[in-house]
JSON list of C-alpha atoms in Angstrom, two decimals:
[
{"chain": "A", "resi": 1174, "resn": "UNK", "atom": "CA", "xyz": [154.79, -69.59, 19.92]},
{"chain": "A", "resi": 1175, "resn": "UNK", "atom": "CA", "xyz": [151.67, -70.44, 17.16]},
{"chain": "A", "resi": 1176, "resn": "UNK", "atom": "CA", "xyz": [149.28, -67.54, 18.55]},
{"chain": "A", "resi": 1177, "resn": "UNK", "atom": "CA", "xyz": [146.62, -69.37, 17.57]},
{"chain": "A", "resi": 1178, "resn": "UNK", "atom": "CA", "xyz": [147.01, -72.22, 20.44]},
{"chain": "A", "resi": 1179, "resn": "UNK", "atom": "CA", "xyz": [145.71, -70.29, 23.03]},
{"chain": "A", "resi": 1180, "resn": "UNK", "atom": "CA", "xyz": [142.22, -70.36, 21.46]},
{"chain": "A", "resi": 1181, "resn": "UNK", "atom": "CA", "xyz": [142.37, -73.86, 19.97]},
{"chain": "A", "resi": 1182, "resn": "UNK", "atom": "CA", "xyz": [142.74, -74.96, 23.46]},
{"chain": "A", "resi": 1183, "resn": "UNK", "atom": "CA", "xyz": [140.19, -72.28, 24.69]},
{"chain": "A", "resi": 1184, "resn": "UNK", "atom": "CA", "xyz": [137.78, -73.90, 21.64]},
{"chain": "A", "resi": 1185, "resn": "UNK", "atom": "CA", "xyz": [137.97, -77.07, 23.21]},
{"chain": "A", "resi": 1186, "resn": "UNK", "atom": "CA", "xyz": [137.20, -76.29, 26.49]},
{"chain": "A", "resi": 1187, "resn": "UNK", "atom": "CA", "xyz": [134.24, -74.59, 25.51]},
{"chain": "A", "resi": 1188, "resn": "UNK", "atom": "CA", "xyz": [133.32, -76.39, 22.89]},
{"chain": "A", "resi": 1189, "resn": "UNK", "atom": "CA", "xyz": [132.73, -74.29, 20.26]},
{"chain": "A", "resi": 1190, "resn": "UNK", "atom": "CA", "xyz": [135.52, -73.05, 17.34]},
{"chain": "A", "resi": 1191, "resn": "UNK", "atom": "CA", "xyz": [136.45, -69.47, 18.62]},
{"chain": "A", "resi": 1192, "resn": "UNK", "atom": "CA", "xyz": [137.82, -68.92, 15.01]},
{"chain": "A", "resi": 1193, "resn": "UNK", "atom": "CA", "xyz": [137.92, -70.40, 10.93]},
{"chain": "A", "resi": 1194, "resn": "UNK", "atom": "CA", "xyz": [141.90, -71.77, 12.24]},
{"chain": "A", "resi": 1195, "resn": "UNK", "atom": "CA", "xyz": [140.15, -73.53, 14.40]},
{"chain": "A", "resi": 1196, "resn": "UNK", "atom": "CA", "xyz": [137.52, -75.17, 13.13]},
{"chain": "A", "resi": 1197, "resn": "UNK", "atom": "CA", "xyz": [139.79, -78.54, 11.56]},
{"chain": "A", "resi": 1198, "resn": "UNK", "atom": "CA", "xyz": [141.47, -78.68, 15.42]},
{"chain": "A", "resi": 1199, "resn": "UNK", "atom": "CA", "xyz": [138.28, -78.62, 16.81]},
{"chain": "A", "resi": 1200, "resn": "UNK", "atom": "CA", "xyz": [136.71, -81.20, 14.46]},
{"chain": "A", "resi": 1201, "resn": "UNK", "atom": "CA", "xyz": [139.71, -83.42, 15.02]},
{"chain": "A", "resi": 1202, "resn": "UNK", "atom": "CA", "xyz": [139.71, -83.55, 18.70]},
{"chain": "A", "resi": 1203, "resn": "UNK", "atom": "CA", "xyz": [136.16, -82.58, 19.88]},
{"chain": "A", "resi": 1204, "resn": "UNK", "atom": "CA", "xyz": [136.74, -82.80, 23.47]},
{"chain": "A", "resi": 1205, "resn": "UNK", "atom": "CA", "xyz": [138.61, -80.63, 26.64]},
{"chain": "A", "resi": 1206, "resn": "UNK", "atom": "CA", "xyz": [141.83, -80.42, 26.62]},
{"chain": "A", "resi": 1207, "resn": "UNK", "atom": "CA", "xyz": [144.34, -82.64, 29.36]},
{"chain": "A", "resi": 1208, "resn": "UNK", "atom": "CA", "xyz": [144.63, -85.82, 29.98]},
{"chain": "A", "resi": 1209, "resn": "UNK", "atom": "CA", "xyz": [141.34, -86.72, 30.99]},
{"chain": "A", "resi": 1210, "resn": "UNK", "atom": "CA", "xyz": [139.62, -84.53, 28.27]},
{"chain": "A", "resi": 1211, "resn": "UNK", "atom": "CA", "xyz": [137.39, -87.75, 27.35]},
{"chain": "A", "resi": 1212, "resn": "UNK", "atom": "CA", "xyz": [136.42, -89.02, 30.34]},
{"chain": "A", "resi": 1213, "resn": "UNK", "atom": "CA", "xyz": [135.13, -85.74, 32.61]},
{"chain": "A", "resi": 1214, "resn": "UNK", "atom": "CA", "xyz": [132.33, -86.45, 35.11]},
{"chain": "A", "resi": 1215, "resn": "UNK", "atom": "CA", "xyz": [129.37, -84.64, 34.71]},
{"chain": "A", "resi": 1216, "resn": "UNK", "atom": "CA", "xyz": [129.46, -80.80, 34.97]},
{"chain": "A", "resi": 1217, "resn": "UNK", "atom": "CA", "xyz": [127.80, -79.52, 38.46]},
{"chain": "A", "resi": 1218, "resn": "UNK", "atom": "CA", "xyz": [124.89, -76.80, 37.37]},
{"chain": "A", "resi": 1219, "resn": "UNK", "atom": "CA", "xyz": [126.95, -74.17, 38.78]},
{"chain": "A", "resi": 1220, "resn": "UNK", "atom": "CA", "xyz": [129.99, -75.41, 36.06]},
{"chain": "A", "resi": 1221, "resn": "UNK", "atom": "CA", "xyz": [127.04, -75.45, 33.33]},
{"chain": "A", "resi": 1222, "resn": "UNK", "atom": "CA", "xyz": [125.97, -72.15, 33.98]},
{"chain": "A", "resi": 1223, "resn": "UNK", "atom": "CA", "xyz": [129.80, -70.63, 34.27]},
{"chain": "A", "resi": 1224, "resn": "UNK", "atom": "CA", "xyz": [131.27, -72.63, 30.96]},
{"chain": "A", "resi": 1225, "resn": "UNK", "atom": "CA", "xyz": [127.74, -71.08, 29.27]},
{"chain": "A", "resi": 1226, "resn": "UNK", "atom": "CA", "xyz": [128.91, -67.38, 30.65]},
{"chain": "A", "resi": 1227, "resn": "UNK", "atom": "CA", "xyz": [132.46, -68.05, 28.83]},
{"chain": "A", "resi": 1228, "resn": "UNK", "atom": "CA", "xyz": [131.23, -69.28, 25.61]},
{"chain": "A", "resi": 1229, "resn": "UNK", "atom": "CA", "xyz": [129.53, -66.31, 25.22]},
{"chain": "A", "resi": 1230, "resn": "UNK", "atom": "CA", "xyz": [132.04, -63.99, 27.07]},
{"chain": "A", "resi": 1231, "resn": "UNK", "atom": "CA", "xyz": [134.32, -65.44, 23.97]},
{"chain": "A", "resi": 1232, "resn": "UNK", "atom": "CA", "xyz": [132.51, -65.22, 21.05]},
{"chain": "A", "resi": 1233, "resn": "UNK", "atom": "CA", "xyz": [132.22, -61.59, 21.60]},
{"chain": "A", "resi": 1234, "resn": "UNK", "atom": "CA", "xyz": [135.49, -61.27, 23.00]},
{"chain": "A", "resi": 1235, "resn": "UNK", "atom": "CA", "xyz": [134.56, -58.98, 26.24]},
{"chain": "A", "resi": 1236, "resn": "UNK", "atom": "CA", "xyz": [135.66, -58.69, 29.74]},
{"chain": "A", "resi": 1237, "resn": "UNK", "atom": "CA", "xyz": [133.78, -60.12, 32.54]},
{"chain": "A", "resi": 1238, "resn": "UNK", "atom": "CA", "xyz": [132.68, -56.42, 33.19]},
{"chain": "A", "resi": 1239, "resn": "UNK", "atom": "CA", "xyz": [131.57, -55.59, 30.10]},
{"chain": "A", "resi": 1240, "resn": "UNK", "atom": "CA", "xyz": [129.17, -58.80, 29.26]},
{"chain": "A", "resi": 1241, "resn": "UNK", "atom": "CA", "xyz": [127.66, -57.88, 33.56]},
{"chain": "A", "resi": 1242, "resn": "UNK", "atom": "CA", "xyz": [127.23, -54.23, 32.06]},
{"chain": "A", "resi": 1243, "resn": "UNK", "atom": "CA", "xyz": [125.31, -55.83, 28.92]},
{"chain": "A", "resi": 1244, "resn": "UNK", "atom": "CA", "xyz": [123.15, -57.91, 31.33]},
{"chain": "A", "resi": 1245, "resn": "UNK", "atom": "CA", "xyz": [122.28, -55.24, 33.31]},
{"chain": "A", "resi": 1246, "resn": "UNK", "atom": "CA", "xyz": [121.30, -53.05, 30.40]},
{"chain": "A", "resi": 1247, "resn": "UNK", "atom": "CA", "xyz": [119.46, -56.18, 29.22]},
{"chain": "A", "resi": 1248, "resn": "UNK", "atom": "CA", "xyz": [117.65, -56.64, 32.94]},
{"chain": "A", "resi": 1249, "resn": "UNK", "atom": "CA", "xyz": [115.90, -53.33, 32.71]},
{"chain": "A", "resi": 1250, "resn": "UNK", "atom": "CA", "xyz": [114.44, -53.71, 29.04]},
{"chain": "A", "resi": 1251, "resn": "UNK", "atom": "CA", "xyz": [110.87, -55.35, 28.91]},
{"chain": "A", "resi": 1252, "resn": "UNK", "atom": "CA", "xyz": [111.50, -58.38, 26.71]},
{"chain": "A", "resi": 1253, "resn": "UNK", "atom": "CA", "xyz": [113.42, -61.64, 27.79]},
{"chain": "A", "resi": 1254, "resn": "UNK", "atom": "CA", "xyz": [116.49, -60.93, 29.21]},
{"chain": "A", "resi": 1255, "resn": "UNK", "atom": "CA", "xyz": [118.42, -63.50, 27.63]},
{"chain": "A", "resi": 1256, "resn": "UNK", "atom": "CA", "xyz": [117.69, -62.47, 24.05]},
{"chain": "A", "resi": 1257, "resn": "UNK", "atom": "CA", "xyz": [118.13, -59.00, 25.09]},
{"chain": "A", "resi": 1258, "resn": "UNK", "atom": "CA", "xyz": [121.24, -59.82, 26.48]},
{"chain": "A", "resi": 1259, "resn": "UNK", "atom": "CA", "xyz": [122.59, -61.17, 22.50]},
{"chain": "A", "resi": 1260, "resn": "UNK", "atom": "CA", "xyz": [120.90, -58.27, 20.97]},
{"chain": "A", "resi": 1261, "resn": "UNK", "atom": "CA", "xyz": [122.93, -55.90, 22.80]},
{"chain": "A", "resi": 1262, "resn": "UNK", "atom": "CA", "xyz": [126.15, -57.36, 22.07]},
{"chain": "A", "resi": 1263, "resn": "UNK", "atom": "CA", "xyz": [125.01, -58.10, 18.49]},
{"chain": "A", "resi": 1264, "resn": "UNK", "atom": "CA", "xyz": [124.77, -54.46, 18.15]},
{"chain": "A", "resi": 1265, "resn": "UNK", "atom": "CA", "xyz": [128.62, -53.34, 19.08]},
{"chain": "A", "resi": 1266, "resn": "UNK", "atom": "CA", "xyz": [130.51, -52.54, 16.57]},
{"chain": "A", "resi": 1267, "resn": "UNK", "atom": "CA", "xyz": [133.09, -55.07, 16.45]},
{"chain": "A", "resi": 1268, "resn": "UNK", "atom": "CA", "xyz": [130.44, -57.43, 16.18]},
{"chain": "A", "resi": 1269, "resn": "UNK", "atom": "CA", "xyz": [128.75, -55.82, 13.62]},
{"chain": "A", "resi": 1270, "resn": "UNK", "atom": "CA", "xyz": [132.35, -55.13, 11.22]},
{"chain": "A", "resi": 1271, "resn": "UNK", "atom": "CA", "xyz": [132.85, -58.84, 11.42]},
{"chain": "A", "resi": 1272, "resn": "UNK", "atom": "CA", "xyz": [128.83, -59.48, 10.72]},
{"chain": "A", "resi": 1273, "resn": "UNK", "atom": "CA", "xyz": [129.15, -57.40, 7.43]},
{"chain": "A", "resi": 1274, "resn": "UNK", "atom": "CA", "xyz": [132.58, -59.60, 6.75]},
{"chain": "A", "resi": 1275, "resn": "UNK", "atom": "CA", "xyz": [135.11, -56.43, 6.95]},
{"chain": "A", "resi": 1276, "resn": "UNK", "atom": "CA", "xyz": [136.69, -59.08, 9.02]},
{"chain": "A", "resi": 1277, "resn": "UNK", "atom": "CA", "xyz": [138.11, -62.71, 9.69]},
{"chain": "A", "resi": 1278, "resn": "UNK", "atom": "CA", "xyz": [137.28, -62.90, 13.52]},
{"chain": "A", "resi": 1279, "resn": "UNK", "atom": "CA", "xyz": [135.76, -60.98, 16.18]},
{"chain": "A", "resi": 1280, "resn": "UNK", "atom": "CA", "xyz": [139.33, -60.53, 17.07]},
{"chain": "A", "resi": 1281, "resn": "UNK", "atom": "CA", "xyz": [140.15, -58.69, 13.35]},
{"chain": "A", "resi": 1282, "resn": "UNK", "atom": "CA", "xyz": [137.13, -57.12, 13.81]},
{"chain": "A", "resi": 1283, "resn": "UNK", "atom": "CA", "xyz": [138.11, -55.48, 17.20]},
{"chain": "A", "resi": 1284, "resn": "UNK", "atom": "CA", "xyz": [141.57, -54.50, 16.16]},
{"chain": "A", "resi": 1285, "resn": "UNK", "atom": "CA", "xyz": [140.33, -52.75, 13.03]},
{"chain": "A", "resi": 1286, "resn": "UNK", "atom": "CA", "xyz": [138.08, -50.58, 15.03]},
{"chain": "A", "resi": 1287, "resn": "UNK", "atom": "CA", "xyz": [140.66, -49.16, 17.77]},
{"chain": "A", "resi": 1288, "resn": "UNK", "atom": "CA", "xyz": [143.03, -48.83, 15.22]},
{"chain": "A", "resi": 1289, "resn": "UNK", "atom": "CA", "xyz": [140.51, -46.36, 13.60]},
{"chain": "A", "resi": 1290, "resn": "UNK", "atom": "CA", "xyz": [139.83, -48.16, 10.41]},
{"chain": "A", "resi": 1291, "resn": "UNK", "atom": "CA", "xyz": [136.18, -48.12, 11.27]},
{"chain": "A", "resi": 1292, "resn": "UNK", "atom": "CA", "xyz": [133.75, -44.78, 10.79]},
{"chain": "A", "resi": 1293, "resn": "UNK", "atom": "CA", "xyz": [130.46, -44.73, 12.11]},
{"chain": "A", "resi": 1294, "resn": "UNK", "atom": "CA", "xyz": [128.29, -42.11, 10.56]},
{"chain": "A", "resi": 1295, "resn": "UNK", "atom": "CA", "xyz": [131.40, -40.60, 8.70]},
{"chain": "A", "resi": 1296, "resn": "UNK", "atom": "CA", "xyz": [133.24, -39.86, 12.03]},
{"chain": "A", "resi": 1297, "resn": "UNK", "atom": "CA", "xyz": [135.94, -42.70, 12.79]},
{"chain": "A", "resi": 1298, "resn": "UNK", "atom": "CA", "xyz": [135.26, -44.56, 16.38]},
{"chain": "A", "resi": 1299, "resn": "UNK", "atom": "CA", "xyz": [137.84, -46.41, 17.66]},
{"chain": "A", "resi": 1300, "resn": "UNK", "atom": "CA", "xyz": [135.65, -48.39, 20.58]},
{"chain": "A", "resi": 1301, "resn": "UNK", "atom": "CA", "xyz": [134.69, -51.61, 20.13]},
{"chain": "A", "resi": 1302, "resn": "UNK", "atom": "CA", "xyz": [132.23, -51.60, 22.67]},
{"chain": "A", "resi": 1303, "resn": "UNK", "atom": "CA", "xyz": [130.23, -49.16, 20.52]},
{"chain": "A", "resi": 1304, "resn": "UNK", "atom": "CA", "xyz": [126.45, -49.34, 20.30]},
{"chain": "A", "resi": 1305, "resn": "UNK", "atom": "CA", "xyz": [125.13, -49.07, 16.89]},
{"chain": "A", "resi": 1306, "resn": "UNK", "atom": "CA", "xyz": [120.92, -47.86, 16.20]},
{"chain": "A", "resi": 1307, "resn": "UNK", "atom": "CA", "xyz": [119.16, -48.55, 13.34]},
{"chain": "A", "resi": 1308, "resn": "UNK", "atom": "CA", "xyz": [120.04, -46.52, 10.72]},
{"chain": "A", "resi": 1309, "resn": "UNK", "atom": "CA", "xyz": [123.74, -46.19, 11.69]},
{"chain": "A", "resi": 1310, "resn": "UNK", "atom": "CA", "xyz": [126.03, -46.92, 9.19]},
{"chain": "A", "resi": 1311, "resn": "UNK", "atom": "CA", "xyz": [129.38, -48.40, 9.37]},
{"chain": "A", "resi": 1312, "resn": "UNK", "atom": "CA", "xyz": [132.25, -47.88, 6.33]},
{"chain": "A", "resi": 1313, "resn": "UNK", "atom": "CA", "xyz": [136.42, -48.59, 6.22]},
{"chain": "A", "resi": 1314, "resn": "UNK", "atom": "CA", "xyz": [137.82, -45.72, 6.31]},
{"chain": "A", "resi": 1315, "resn": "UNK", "atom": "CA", "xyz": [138.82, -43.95, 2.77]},
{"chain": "A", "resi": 1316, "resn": "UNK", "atom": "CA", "xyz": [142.73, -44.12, 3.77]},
{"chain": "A", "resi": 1317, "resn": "UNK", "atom": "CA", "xyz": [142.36, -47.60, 5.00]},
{"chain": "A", "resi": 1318, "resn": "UNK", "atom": "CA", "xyz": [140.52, -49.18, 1.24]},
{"chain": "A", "resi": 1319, "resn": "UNK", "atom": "CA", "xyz": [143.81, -50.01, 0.10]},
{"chain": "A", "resi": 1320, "resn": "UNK", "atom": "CA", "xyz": [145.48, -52.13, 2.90]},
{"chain": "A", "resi": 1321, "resn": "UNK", "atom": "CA", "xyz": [145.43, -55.55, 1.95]},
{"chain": "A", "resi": 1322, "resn": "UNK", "atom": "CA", "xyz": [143.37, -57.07, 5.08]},
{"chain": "A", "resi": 1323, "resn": "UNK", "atom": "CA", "xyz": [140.00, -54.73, 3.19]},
{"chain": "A", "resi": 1324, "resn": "UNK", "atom": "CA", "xyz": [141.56, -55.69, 0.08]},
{"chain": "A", "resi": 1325, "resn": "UNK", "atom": "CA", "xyz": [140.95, -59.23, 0.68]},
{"chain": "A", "resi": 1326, "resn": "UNK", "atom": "CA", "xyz": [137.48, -58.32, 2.89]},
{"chain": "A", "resi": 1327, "resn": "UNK", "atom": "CA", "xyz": [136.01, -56.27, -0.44]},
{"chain": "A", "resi": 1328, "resn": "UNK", "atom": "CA", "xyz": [136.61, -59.30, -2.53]},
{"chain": "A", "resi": 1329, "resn": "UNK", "atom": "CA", "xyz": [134.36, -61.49, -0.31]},
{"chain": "A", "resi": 1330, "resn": "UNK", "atom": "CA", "xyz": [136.69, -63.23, 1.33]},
{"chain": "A", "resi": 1331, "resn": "UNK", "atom": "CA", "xyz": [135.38, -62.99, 5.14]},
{"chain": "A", "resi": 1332, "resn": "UNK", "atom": "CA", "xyz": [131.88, -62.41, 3.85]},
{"chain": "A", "resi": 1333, "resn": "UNK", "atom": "CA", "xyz": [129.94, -64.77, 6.44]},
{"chain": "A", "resi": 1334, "resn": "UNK", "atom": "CA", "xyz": [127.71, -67.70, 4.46]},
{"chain": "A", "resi": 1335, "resn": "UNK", "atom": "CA", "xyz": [124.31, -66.81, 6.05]},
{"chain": "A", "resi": 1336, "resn": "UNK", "atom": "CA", "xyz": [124.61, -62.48, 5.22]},
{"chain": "A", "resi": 1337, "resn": "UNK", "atom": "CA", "xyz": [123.25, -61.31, 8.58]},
{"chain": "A", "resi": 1338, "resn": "UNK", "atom": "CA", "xyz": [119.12, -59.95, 7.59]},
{"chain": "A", "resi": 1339, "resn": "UNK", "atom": "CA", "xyz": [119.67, -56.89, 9.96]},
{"chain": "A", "resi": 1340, "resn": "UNK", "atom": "CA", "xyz": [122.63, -55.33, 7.91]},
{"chain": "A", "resi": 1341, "resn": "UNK", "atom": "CA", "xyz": [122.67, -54.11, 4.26]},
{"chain": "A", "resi": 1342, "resn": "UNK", "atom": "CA", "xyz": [125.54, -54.76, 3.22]},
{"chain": "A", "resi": 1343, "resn": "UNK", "atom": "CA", "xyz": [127.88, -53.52, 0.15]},
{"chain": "A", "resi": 1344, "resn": "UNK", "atom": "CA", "xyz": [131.25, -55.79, 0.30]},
{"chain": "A", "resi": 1345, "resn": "UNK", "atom": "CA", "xyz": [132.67, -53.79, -3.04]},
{"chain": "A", "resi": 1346, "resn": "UNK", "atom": "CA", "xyz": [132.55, -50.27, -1.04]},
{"chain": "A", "resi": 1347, "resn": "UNK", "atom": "CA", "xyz": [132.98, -51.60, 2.51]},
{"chain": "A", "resi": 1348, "resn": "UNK", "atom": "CA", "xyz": [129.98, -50.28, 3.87]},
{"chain": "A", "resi": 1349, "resn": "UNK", "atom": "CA", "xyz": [127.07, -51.66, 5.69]},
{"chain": "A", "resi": 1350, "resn": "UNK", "atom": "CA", "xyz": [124.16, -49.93, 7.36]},
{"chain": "A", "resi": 1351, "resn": "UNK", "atom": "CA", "xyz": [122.11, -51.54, 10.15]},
{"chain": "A", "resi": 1352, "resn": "UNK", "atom": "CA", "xyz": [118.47, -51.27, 8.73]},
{"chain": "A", "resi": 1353, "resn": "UNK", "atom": "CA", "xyz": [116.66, -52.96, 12.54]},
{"chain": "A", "resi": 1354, "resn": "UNK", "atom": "CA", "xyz": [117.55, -53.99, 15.41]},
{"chain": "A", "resi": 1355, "resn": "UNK", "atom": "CA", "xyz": [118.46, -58.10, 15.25]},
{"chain": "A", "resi": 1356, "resn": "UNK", "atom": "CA", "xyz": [116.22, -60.80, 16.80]},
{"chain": "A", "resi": 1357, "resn": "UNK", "atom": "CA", "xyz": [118.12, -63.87, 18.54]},
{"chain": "A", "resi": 1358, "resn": "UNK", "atom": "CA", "xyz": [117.44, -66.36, 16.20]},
{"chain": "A", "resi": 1359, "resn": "UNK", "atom": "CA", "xyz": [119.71, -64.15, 13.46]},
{"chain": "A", "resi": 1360, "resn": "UNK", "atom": "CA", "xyz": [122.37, -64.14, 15.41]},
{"chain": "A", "resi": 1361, "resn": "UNK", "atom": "CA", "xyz": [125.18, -66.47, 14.93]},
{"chain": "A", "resi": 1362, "resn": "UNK", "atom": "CA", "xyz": [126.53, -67.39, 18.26]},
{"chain": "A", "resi": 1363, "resn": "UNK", "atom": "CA", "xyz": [126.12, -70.53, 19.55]},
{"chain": "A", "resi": 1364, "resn": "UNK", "atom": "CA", "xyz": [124.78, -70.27, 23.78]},
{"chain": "A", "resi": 1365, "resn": "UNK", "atom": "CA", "xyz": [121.82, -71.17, 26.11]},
{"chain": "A", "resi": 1366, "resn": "UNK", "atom": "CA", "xyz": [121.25, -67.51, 26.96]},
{"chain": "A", "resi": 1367, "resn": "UNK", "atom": "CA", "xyz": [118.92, -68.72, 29.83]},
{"chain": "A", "resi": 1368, "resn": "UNK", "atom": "CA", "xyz": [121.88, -70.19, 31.53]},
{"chain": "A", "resi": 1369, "resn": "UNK", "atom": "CA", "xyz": [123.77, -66.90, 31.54]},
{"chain": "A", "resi": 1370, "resn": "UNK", "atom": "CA", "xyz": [120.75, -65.02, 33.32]},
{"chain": "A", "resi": 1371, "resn": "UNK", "atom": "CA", "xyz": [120.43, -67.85, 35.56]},
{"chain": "A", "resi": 1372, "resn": "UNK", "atom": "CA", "xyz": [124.49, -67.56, 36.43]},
{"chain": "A", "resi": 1373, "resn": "UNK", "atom": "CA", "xyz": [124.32, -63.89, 37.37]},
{"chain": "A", "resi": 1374, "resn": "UNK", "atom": "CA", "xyz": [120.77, -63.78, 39.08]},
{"chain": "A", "resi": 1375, "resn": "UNK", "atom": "CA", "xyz": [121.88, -66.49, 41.79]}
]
């Protein structure tokens, strides 16, 4: 089975292109999947506010657990808890490997880190989930340079279009530090945050 079907059809449904594979699917058939993709009714709120939770939940590739742990981190910080909410998933460190472009996908980006590609500091970390401060810096492993996924990643190939202002970045070494803490407008993920805050305070 193509592995990447699962998330074409999860693209649709959410409407957003989970990965670069998906992008021509998506373009070519813009709606949900089934039979009456087209023609759906309108969503209720409560079905706005879920499919919102999901886009997000996907982008970053966490459990339902994780993203309520994020939200409650985000809920006891004093600035608006939907940005807060981004910025502390922006800040794990699969999210940040695939920011710098050590990676094709969140998913690549996840896998790289718990198979302990990824150091933080010098000391290899093999959880995602991760936090990251500013000043923290993030590097390929030494042993891992030479495998062709970094191979390719040095050369530029995953390197994102708009380089992400928070990081600095060296694609020829594989390193990247985070110089500040990212505000929500940097951050490349496509969501009404609002909804999400509204879905788990009700």
């Amino acid at each position: 089975m193509n592995q990447s079907r699962p998330k074409i059809k999860r693209s649709r449904r959410l409407g957003i292109p989970l990965t670069p594979k998906c992008v021509r699917y998506f373009e070519r058939r813009p709606f949900p999947p089934g039979d009456h993709g087209r023609a759906r009714s309108k969503d209720s709120d409560y079905k706005v506010r879920l499919v919102e939770k999901q886009r997000l939940k996907a982008q970053y590739d966490v459990a339902e657990g994780q993203l309520r742990r994020a939200f409650d981190r985000a809920l006891r910080r004093p600035g608006k808890t939907g940005e807060e909410l981004v910025i502390d998933l922006e800040t794990r460190l699969d999210a940040l490997v695939l920011r710098a472009g050590f990676a094709r996908t969140i998913y690549q980006a996840r896998q790289a880190v718990t198979h302990r590609h990824v150091t933080v500091n010098g000391r290899r970390v093999d959880r995602p989930s991760a936090r990251l401060r500013p000043g923290d810096r993030i590097a390929i492993a030494e042993r891992s340079r030479t495998k062709t996924p970094f191979v390719v990643a040095a050369a530029g190939a995953h390197a994102p279009q708009r380089p992400a202002p928070y990081l600095d970045v060296e694609l020829s070494g594989l390193t990247a530090r985070l110089t500040r803490l990212p505000a929500r407008g940097e951050v490349p993920v496509i969501c009404d945050e609002q909804l999400v805050v509204e879905h788990y305070s009700r």
